[in-house]
Amino acid sequence: MELAQPIYDKRFVGNLIPQKFPFVMVDKLLSYSETSIVAGLEVVEDNIFYKDGTFLEPGLIEHMAQTVALHTGYQFYLRQEMAPTGYIGSISGVEIKALPQLGDEIETAVTILQEFAGITMVQISTTVNGNEIASGQMKTVLAK
């Protein structure tokens, strides 16, 4: 099932992931399919990873990871089931080319490369204004 329209309700999106305020790094669900997702985040001053006009590297990586978690959370929401907690198994090949600034809209696209027995390998690309600022691969594991 694909997402008919983007979801901009921050509370709804936040309820689809296990992280809670102030550690939520996704605020919109822009597209969803069984094998991909695009999530967004507006860089605001009160974000815990914002400092001196810049959204820092750990926040960018956490945003990437939470986009993966959002895919799982929305998938379970569609099935009307409680989503399990997931963990980052590994991060590889991450390249950060630029850091977002105050007011920037970050968009992260995740493509599922492989999924088996609760382990998911994904390719991630993060952009601001259509320009790729970060990319990499991540492996996540669902808690049993």
PDB file of C-alpha atoms in Angstrom, residues 4-91:
ATOM      1  CA  ALA A   4      -1.967   8.763  -0.872  1.00  0.00           C
ATOM      2  CA  GLN A   5      -0.885  12.147   0.528  1.00  0.00           C
ATOM      3  CA  PRO A   6       2.011  13.380   2.671  1.00  0.00           C
ATOM      4  CA  ILE A   7       1.386  13.470   6.423  1.00  0.00           C
ATOM      5  CA  TYR A   8       2.415  16.739   8.089  1.00  0.00           C
ATOM      6  CA  ASP A   9       0.906  16.060  11.522  1.00  0.00           C
ATOM      7  CA  LYS A  10       3.990  16.038  13.779  1.00  0.00           C
ATOM      8  CA  ARG A  11       2.178  14.317  16.643  1.00  0.00           C
ATOM      9  CA  PHE A  12       0.917  11.489  14.408  1.00  0.00           C
ATOM     10  CA  VAL A  13       4.356  10.999  12.832  1.00  0.00           C
ATOM     11  CA  GLY A  14       6.034  11.086  16.253  1.00  0.00           C
ATOM     12  CA  ASN A  15       3.717   8.362  17.527  1.00  0.00           C
ATOM     13  CA  LEU A  16       4.904   6.005  14.766  1.00  0.00           C
ATOM     14  CA  ILE A  17       8.469   5.821  16.139  1.00  0.00           C
ATOM     15  CA  PRO A  18       9.756   4.710  19.553  1.00  0.00           C
ATOM     16  CA  GLN A  19      11.752   7.915  20.207  1.00  0.00           C
ATOM     17  CA  LYS A  20      10.060  10.668  22.187  1.00  0.00           C
ATOM     18  CA  PHE A  21      10.568  14.420  22.614  1.00  0.00           C
ATOM     19  CA  PRO A  22      13.162  15.930  22.609  1.00  0.00           C
ATOM     20  CA  PHE A  23      14.759  13.121  20.626  1.00  0.00           C
ATOM     21  CA  VAL A  24      12.306  13.019  17.677  1.00  0.00           C
ATOM     22  CA  MET A  25      14.145  13.790  14.414  1.00  0.00           C
ATOM     23  CA  VAL A  26      11.293  13.283  11.897  1.00  0.00           C
ATOM     24  CA  ASP A  27       8.266  15.556  11.652  1.00  0.00           C
ATOM     25  CA  LYS A  28       6.618  14.580   8.354  1.00  0.00           C
ATOM     26  CA  LEU A  29       5.981  11.477   6.273  1.00  0.00           C
ATOM     27  CA  LEU A  30       6.261  12.474   2.623  1.00  0.00           C
ATOM     28  CA  SER A  31       5.916   9.135   0.845  1.00  0.00           C
ATOM     29  CA  TYR A  32       5.667   5.442   1.689  1.00  0.00           C
ATOM     30  CA  SER A  33       5.627   2.128  -0.132  1.00  0.00           C
ATOM     31  CA  GLU A  34       6.450  -1.427   0.922  1.00  0.00           C
ATOM     32  CA  THR A  35      10.070  -0.900  -0.163  1.00  0.00           C
ATOM     33  CA  SER A  36      10.716   2.799   0.433  1.00  0.00           C
ATOM     34  CA  ILE A  37       9.943   5.867   2.489  1.00  0.00           C
ATOM     35  CA  VAL A  38      10.689   9.599   2.406  1.00  0.00           C
ATOM     36  CA  ALA A  39      10.541  11.533   5.676  1.00  0.00           C
ATOM     37  CA  GLY A  40      11.267  15.135   6.500  1.00  0.00           C
ATOM     38  CA  LEU A  41      12.456  17.378   9.304  1.00  0.00           C
ATOM     39  CA  GLU A  42      12.547  21.139   9.607  1.00  0.00           C
ATOM     40  CA  VAL A  43      15.683  22.401  11.369  1.00  0.00           C
ATOM     41  CA  VAL A  44      14.530  24.507  14.322  1.00  0.00           C
ATOM     42  CA  GLU A  45      16.449  26.269  17.102  1.00  0.00           C
ATOM     43  CA  ASP A  46      15.124  24.110  19.941  1.00  0.00           C
ATOM     44  CA  ASN A  47      16.335  20.854  18.366  1.00  0.00           C
ATOM     45  CA  ILE A  48      18.867  19.181  20.688  1.00  0.00           C
ATOM     46  CA  PHE A  49      21.262  18.704  17.738  1.00  0.00           C
ATOM     47  CA  TYR A  50      21.116  22.352  16.633  1.00  0.00           C
ATOM     48  CA  LYS A  51      24.076  24.557  17.522  1.00  0.00           C
ATOM     49  CA  ASP A  52      25.234  27.940  16.222  1.00  0.00           C
ATOM     50  CA  GLY A  53      23.014  27.918  13.141  1.00  0.00           C
ATOM     51  CA  THR A  54      23.791  24.321  12.141  1.00  0.00           C
ATOM     52  CA  PHE A  55      22.135  20.920  12.525  1.00  0.00           C
ATOM     53  CA  LEU A  56      24.984  18.679  13.683  1.00  0.00           C
ATOM     54  CA  GLU A  57      26.201  15.322  12.315  1.00  0.00           C
ATOM     55  CA  PRO A  58      24.724  13.170  15.120  1.00  0.00           C
ATOM     56  CA  GLY A  59      21.303  14.706  14.457  1.00  0.00           C
ATOM     57  CA  LEU A  60      21.597  14.006  10.748  1.00  0.00           C
ATOM     58  CA  ILE A  61      22.477  10.348  11.380  1.00  0.00           C
ATOM     59  CA  GLU A  62      19.662  10.051  13.935  1.00  0.00           C
ATOM     60  CA  HIS A  63      17.246  11.569  11.389  1.00  0.00           C
ATOM     61  CA  MET A  64      18.357   8.921   8.897  1.00  0.00           C
ATOM     62  CA  ALA A  65      17.841   6.131  11.452  1.00  0.00           C
ATOM     63  CA  GLN A  66      14.428   7.451  12.506  1.00  0.00           C
ATOM     64  CA  THR A  67      13.343   7.530   8.874  1.00  0.00           C
ATOM     65  CA  VAL A  68      14.017   3.774   8.783  1.00  0.00           C
ATOM     66  CA  ALA A  69      12.080   3.384  12.057  1.00  0.00           C
ATOM     67  CA  LEU A  70       9.211   5.411  10.576  1.00  0.00           C
ATOM     68  CA  HIS A  71       8.918   2.916   7.718  1.00  0.00           C
ATOM     69  CA  THR A  72       8.477   0.085  10.213  1.00  0.00           C
ATOM     70  CA  GLY A  73       6.128   2.123  12.402  1.00  0.00           C
ATOM     71  CA  TYR A  74       3.861   3.099   9.517  1.00  0.00           C
ATOM     72  CA  GLN A  75       3.874  -0.454   8.168  1.00  0.00           C
ATOM     73  CA  PHE A  76       2.629  -1.763  11.526  1.00  0.00           C
ATOM     74  CA  TYR A  77       0.137   1.129  11.823  1.00  0.00           C
ATOM     75  CA  LEU A  78      -1.412   0.097   8.493  1.00  0.00           C
ATOM     76  CA  ARG A  79      -1.814  -3.445   9.843  1.00  0.00           C
ATOM     77  CA  GLN A  80      -3.271  -2.028  13.085  1.00  0.00           C
ATOM     78  CA  GLU A  81      -0.515  -3.703  15.093  1.00  0.00           C
ATOM     79  CA  MET A  82       1.878  -2.380  17.716  1.00  0.00           C
ATOM     80  CA  ALA A  83       5.294  -1.745  16.171  1.00  0.00           C
ATOM     81  CA  PRO A  84       8.251  -3.497  17.793  1.00  0.00           C
ATOM     82  CA  THR A  85      11.317  -1.580  18.904  1.00  0.00           C
ATOM     83  CA  GLY A  86      14.224  -1.696  16.490  1.00  0.00           C
ATOM     84  CA  TYR A  87      17.926  -1.133  16.875  1.00  0.00           C
ATOM     85  CA  ILE A  88      20.681   0.016  14.573  1.00  0.00           C
ATOM     86  CA  GLY A  89      22.761  -3.061  13.773  1.00  0.00           C
ATOM     87  CA  SER A  90      25.343  -1.233  11.692  1.00  0.00           C
ATOM     88  CA  ILE A  91      25.984   1.934   9.726  1.00  0.00           C
TER      89      ILE A  91
END
